[in-house]
GROMACS .gro file of C-alpha atoms in nm:
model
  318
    1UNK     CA    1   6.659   2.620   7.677
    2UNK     CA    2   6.708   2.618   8.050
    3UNK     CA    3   7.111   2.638   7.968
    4UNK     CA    4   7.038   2.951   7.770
    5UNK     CA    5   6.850   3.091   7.980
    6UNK     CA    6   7.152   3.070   8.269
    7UNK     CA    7   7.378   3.244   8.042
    8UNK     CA    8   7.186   3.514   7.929
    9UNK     CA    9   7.159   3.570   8.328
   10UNK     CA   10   7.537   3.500   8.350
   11UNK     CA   11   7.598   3.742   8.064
   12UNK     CA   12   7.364   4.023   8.171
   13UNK     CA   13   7.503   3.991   8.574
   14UNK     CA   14   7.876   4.010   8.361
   15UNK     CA   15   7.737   4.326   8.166
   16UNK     CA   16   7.600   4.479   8.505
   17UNK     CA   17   7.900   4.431   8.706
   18UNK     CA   18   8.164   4.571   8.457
   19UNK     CA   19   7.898   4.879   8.392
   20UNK     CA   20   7.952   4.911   8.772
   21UNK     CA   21   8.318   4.862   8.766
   22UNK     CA   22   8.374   5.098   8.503
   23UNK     CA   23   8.079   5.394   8.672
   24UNK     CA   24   8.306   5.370   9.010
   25UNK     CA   25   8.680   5.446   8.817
   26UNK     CA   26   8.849   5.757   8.821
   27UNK     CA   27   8.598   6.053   8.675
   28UNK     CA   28   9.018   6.237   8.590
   29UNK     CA   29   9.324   6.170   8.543
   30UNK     CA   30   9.682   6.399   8.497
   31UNK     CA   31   9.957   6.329   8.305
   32UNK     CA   32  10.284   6.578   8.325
   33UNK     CA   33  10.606   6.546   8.181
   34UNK     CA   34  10.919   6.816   8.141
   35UNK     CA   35  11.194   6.898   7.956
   36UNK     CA   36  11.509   7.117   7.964
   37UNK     CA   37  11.547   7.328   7.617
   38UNK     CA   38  11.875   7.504   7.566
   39UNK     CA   39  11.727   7.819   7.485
   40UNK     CA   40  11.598   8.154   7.613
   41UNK     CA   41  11.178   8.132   7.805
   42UNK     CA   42  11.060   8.419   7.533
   43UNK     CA   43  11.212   8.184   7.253
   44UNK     CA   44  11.092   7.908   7.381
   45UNK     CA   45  10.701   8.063   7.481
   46UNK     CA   46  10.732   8.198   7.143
   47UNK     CA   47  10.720   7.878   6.974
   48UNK     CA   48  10.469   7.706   7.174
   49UNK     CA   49  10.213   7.988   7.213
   50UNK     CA   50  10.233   8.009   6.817
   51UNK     CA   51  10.116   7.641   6.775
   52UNK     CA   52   9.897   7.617   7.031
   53UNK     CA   53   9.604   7.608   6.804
   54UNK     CA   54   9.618   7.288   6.661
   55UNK     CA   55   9.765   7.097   7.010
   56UNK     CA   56  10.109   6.935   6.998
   57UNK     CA   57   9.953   6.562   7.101
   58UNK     CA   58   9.794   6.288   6.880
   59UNK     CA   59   9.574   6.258   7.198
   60UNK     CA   60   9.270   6.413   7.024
   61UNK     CA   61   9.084   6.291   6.753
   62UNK     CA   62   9.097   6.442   6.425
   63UNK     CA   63   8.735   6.357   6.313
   64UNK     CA   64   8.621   6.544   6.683
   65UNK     CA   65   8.513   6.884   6.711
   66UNK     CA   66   8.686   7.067   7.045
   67UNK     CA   67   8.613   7.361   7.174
   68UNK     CA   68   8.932   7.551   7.297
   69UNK     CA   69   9.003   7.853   7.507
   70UNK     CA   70   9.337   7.983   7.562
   71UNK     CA   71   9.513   8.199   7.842
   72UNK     CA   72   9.880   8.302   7.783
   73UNK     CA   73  10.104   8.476   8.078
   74UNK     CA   74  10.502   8.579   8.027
   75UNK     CA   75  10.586   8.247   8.182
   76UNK     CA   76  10.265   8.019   8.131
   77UNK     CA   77  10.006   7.923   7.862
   78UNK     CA   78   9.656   7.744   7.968
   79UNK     CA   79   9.403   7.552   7.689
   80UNK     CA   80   9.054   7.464   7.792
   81UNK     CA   81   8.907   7.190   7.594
   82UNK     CA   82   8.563   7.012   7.560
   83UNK     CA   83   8.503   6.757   7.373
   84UNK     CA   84   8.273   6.421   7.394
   85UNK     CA   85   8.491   6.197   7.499
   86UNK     CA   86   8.602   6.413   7.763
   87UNK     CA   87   8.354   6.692   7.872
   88UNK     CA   88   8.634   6.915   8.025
   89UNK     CA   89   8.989   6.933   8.042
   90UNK     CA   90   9.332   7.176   8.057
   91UNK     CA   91   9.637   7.145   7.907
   92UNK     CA   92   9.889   7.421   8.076
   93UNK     CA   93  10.226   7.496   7.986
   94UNK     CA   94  10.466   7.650   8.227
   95UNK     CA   95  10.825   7.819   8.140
   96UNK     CA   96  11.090   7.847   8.376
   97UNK     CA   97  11.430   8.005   8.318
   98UNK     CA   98  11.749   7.856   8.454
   99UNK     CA   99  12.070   7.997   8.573
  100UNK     CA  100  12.264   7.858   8.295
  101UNK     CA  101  11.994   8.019   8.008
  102UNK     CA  102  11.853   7.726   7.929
  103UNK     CA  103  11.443   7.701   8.002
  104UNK     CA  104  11.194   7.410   8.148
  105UNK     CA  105  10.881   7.357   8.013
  106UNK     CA  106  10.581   7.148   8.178
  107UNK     CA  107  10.297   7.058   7.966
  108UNK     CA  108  10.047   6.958   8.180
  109UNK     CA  109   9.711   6.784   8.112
  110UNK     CA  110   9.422   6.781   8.346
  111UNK     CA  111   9.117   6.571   8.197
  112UNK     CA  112   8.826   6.507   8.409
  113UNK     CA  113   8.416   6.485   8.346
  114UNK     CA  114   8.523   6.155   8.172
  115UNK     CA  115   8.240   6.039   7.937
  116UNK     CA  116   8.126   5.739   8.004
  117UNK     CA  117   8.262   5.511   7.725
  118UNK     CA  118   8.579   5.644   7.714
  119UNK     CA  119   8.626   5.512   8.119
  120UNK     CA  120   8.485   5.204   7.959
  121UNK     CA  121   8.742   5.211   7.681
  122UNK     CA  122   9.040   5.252   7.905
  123UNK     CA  123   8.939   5.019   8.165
  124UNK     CA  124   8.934   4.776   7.880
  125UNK     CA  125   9.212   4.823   7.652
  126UNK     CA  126   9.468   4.980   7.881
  127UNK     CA  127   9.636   5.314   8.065
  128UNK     CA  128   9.567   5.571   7.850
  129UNK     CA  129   9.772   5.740   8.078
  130UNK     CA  130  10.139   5.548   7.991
  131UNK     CA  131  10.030   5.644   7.662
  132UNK     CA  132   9.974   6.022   7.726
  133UNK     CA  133  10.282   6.022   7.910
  134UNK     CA  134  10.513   5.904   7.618
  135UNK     CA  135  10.340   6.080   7.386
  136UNK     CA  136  10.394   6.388   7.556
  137UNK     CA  137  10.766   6.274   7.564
  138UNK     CA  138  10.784   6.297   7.193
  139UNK     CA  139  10.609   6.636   7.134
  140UNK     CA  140  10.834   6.774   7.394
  141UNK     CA  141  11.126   6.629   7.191
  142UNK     CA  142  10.984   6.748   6.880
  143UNK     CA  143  10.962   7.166   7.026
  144UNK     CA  144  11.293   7.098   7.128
  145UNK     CA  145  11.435   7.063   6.789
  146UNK     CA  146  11.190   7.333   6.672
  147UNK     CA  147  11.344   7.559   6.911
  148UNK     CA  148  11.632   7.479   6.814
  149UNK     CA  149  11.597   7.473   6.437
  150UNK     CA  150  11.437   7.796   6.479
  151UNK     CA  151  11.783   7.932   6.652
  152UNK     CA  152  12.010   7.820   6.420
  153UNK     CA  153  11.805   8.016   6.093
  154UNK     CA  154  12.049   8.259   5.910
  155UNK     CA  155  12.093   8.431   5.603
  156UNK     CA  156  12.346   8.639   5.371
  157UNK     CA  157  12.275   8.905   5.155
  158UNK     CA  158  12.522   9.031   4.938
  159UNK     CA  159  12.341   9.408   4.939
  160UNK     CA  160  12.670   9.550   4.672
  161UNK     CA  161  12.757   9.900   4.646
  162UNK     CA  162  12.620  10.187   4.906
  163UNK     CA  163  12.727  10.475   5.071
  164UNK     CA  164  12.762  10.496   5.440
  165UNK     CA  165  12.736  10.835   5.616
  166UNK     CA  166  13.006  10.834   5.866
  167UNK     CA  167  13.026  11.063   6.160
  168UNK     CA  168  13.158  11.092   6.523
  169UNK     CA  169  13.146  10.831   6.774
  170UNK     CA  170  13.330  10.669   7.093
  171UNK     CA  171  13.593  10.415   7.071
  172UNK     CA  172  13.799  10.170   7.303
  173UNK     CA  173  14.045   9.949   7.073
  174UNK     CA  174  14.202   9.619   7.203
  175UNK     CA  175  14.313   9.272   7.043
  176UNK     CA  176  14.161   8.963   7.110
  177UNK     CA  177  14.188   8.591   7.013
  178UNK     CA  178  13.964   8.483   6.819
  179UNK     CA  179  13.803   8.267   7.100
  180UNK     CA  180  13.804   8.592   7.321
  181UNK     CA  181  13.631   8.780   7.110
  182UNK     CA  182  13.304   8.792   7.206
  183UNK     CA  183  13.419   8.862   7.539
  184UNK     CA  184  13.652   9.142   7.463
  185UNK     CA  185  13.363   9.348   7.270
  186UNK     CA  186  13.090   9.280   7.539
  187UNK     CA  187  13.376   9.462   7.795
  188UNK     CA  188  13.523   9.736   7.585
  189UNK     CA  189  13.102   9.811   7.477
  190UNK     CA  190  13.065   9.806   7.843
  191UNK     CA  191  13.297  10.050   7.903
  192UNK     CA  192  13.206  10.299   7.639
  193UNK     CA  193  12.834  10.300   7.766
  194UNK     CA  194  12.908  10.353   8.095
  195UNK     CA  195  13.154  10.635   8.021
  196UNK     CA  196  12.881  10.770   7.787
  197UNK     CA  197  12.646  10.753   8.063
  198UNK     CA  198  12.850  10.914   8.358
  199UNK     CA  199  12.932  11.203   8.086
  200UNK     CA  200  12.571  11.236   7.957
  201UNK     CA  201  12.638  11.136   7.629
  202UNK     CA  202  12.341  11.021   7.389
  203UNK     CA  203  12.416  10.756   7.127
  204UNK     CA  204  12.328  10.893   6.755
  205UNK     CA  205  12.311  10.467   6.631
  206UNK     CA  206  12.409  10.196   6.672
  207UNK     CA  207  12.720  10.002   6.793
  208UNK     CA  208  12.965   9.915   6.521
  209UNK     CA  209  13.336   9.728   6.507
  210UNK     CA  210  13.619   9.847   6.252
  211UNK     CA  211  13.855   9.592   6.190
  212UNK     CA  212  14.191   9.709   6.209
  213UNK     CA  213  14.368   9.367   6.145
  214UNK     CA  214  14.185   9.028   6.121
  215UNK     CA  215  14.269   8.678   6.111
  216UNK     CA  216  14.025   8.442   5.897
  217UNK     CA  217  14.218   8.147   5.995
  218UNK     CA  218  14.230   8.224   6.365
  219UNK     CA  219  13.958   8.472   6.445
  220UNK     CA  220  14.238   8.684   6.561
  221UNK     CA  221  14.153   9.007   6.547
  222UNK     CA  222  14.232   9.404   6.626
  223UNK     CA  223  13.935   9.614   6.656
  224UNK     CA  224  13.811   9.916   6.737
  225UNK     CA  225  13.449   9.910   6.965
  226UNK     CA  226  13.262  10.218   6.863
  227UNK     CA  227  12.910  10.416   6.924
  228UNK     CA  228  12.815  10.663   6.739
  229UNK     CA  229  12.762  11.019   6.871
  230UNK     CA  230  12.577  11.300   6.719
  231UNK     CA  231  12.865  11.527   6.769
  232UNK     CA  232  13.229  11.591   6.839
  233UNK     CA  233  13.316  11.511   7.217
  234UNK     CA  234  13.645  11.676   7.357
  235UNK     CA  235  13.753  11.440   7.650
  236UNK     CA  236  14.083  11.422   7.826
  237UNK     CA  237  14.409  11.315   7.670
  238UNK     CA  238  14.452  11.038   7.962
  239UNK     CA  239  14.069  10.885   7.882
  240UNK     CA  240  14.008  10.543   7.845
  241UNK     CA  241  13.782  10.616   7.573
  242UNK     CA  242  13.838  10.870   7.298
  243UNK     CA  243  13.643  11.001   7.058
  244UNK     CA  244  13.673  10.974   6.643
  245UNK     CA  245  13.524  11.050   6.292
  246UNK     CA  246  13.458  10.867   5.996
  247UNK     CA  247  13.461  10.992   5.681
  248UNK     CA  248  13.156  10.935   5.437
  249UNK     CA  249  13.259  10.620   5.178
  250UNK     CA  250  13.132  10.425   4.942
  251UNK     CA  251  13.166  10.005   5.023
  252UNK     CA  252  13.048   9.697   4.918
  253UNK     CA  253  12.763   9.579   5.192
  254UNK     CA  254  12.624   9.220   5.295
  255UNK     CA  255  12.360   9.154   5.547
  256UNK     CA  256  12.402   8.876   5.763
  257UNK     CA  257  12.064   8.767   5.965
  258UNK     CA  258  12.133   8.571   6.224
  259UNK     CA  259  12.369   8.458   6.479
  260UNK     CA  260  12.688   8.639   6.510
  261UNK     CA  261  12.871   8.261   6.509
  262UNK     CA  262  12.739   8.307   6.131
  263UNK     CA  263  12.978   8.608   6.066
  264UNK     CA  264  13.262   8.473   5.934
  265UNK     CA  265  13.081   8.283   5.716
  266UNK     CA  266  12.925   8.628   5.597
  267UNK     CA  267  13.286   8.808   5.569
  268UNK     CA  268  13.397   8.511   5.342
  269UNK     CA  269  13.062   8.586   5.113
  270UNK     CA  270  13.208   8.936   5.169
  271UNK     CA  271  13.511   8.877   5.009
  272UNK     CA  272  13.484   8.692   4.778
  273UNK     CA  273  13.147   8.903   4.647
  274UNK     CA  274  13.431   9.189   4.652
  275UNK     CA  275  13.683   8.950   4.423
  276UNK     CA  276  13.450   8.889   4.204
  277UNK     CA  277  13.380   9.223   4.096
  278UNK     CA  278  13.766   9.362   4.071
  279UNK     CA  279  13.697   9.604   4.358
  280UNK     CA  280  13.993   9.800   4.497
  281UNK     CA  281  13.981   9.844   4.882
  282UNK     CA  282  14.007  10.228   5.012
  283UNK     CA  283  14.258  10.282   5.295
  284UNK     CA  284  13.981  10.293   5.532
  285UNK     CA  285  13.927   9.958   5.761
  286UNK     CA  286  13.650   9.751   5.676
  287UNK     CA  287  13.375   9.711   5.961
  288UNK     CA  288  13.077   9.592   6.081
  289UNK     CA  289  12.733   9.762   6.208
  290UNK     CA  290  12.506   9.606   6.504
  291UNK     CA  291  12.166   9.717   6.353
  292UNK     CA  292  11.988   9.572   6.666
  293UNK     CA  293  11.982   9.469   7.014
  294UNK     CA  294  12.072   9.126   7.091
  295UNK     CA  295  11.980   9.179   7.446
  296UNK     CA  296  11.611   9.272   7.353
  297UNK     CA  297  11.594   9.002   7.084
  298UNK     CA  298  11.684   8.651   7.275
  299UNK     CA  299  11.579   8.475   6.952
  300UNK     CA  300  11.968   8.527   6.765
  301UNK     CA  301  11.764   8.398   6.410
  302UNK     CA  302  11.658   8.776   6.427
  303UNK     CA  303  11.973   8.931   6.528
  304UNK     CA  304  12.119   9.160   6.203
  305UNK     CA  305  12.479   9.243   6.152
  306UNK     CA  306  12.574   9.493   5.868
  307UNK     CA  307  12.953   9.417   5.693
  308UNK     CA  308  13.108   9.707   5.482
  309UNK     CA  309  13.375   9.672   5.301
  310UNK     CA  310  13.506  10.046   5.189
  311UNK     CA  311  13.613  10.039   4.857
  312UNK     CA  312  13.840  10.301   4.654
  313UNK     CA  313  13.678  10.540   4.434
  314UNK     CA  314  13.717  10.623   4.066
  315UNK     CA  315  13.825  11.006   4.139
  316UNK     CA  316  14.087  10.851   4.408
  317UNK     CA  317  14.238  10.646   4.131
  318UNK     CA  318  14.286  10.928   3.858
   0.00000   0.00000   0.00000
């Protein structure tokens, strides 16, 4: 009896001191980890701010109720959450563009007001911490390749027969490689803006390339860099730019949303959508229209490109 009565003692002095160990541990704690995402900050805020209503980590319980406020800013995003195991806490997400395009994120947890039995639960059976940390690891990994997969979305259309209204605009032509390409346009569009610009010229749409010659195999391509213009502009002979009309045609027309490194992929659809249905090309170059800007959309899975191929009519045939 007198044996029992020791270790009840023993037992209750145990249960005091550990309730006094676990009363005097951290009240907070802070676990951060970071990642680089090849990607723009908006696409990249984008994706995060849209999910930030049902939080990335496994850290919560499902069976809890938690009370969340959230702040967003252009490069940062800030949750408030309550819950019972932890009475307050924020989870903040900062964005940070690099030189090179790419974009860091933060995440950021701040937990403190710890409830009682959770301090008892991680004195106990561990640091919750390691496990925030490599959880937060994963979920960083996993908006990565949501980024990423988000990025790479496309789609064709094969739209078929329509009429596009031609009209004036201002040209530059050049060849290019194909794996110059992109670099040619951006110059030659360069140079027609800023001639269009120092002249007072308004764009009527928007930016469009005719093909004069192109290469499937190699990308190679001559092409002629054009924006359209309401009206007829008389420049000099010895311009770098010129000016040009269209005529009004009838062409077969496929949609490509997406990135442009998606287009010949589109322009194969394009042609053989065009084979398929015994069309007859007109003498006029096939081409392609920009129907938005890429530097106002950094997400390319919106980006849409407009192919037409001009095709001969009956009355031309006859």
């Amino acid at each position: 009896m007198k044996f029992l009565k020791y270790l009840l003692f023993l037992l209750l002095i145990a249960f005091i001191g550990m309730a006094i160990y676990i009363a005097v541990q951290p009240n907070d704690f802070q676990v951060t980890e970071s990642t680089t995402i090849n990607a723009p900050k908006a696409v990249v805020f984008d994706i995060v701010s849209d999910t930030t209503d049902v939080d990335w980590s496994s850290f919560w319980k499902t069976s809890e109720t938690i009370n969340k406020e959230a702040s967003t800013a252009s490069d940062s995003i800030v949750q408030i959450f309550t819950s019972k195991r932890i009475k307050k806490s924020s989870l903040k997400w900062t964005f940070v563009s690099n030189e090179d395009g790419s974009t860091t994120v933060t995440r950021t947890l701040d937990a403190y007001k710890l409830a009682f039995l959770t301090k008892a639960k991680f004195a106990l059976f561990g640091d919750n911490e390691k496990e925030l940390s490599q959880q937060f690891k994963t979920d960083l990994e996993s908006i990565n390749n949501k980024v990423a997969k988000s990025m790479s979305t496309y789609s064709i259309t094969i739209d078929g027969i329509t009429e596009f209204g031609g009209g004036f605009y201002m040209y530059k032509t050049t060849s290019s490689t194909g794996s110059n390409k992109s670099t040619a346009m951006k110059k030659q569009y360069d140079d027609i803006t800023t001639f269009m610009n120092t002249h007072n010229i308004t764009a009527s749409g928007m930016p469009f390339t005719i093909y004069i010659e192109r290469s499937p195999d190699n990308g190679n391509v001559i092409m002629t860099n054009a924006i359209p213009v309401s009206e007829r502009v008389i420049i000099a002979e010895d311009g770098n730019v010129l000016s040009g009309f269209m005529e009004r045609t009838k062409a077969l027309k496929v949609t490509l949303k997406g990135n442009y490194t998606n287009l010949e992929e589109a322009w194969a659809a394009a042609n053989k959508s065009f084979q398929d249905q015994n069309l007859e090309p007109s003498e006029m170059s096939p081409f392609e229209v920009y129907k938005n800007d890429p530097t106002l959309l950094p997400n390319p899975a919106h980006w849409v490109t407009e192919i037409y191929i001009p095709i001969k009519e009956i009355n031309e045939a006859l």
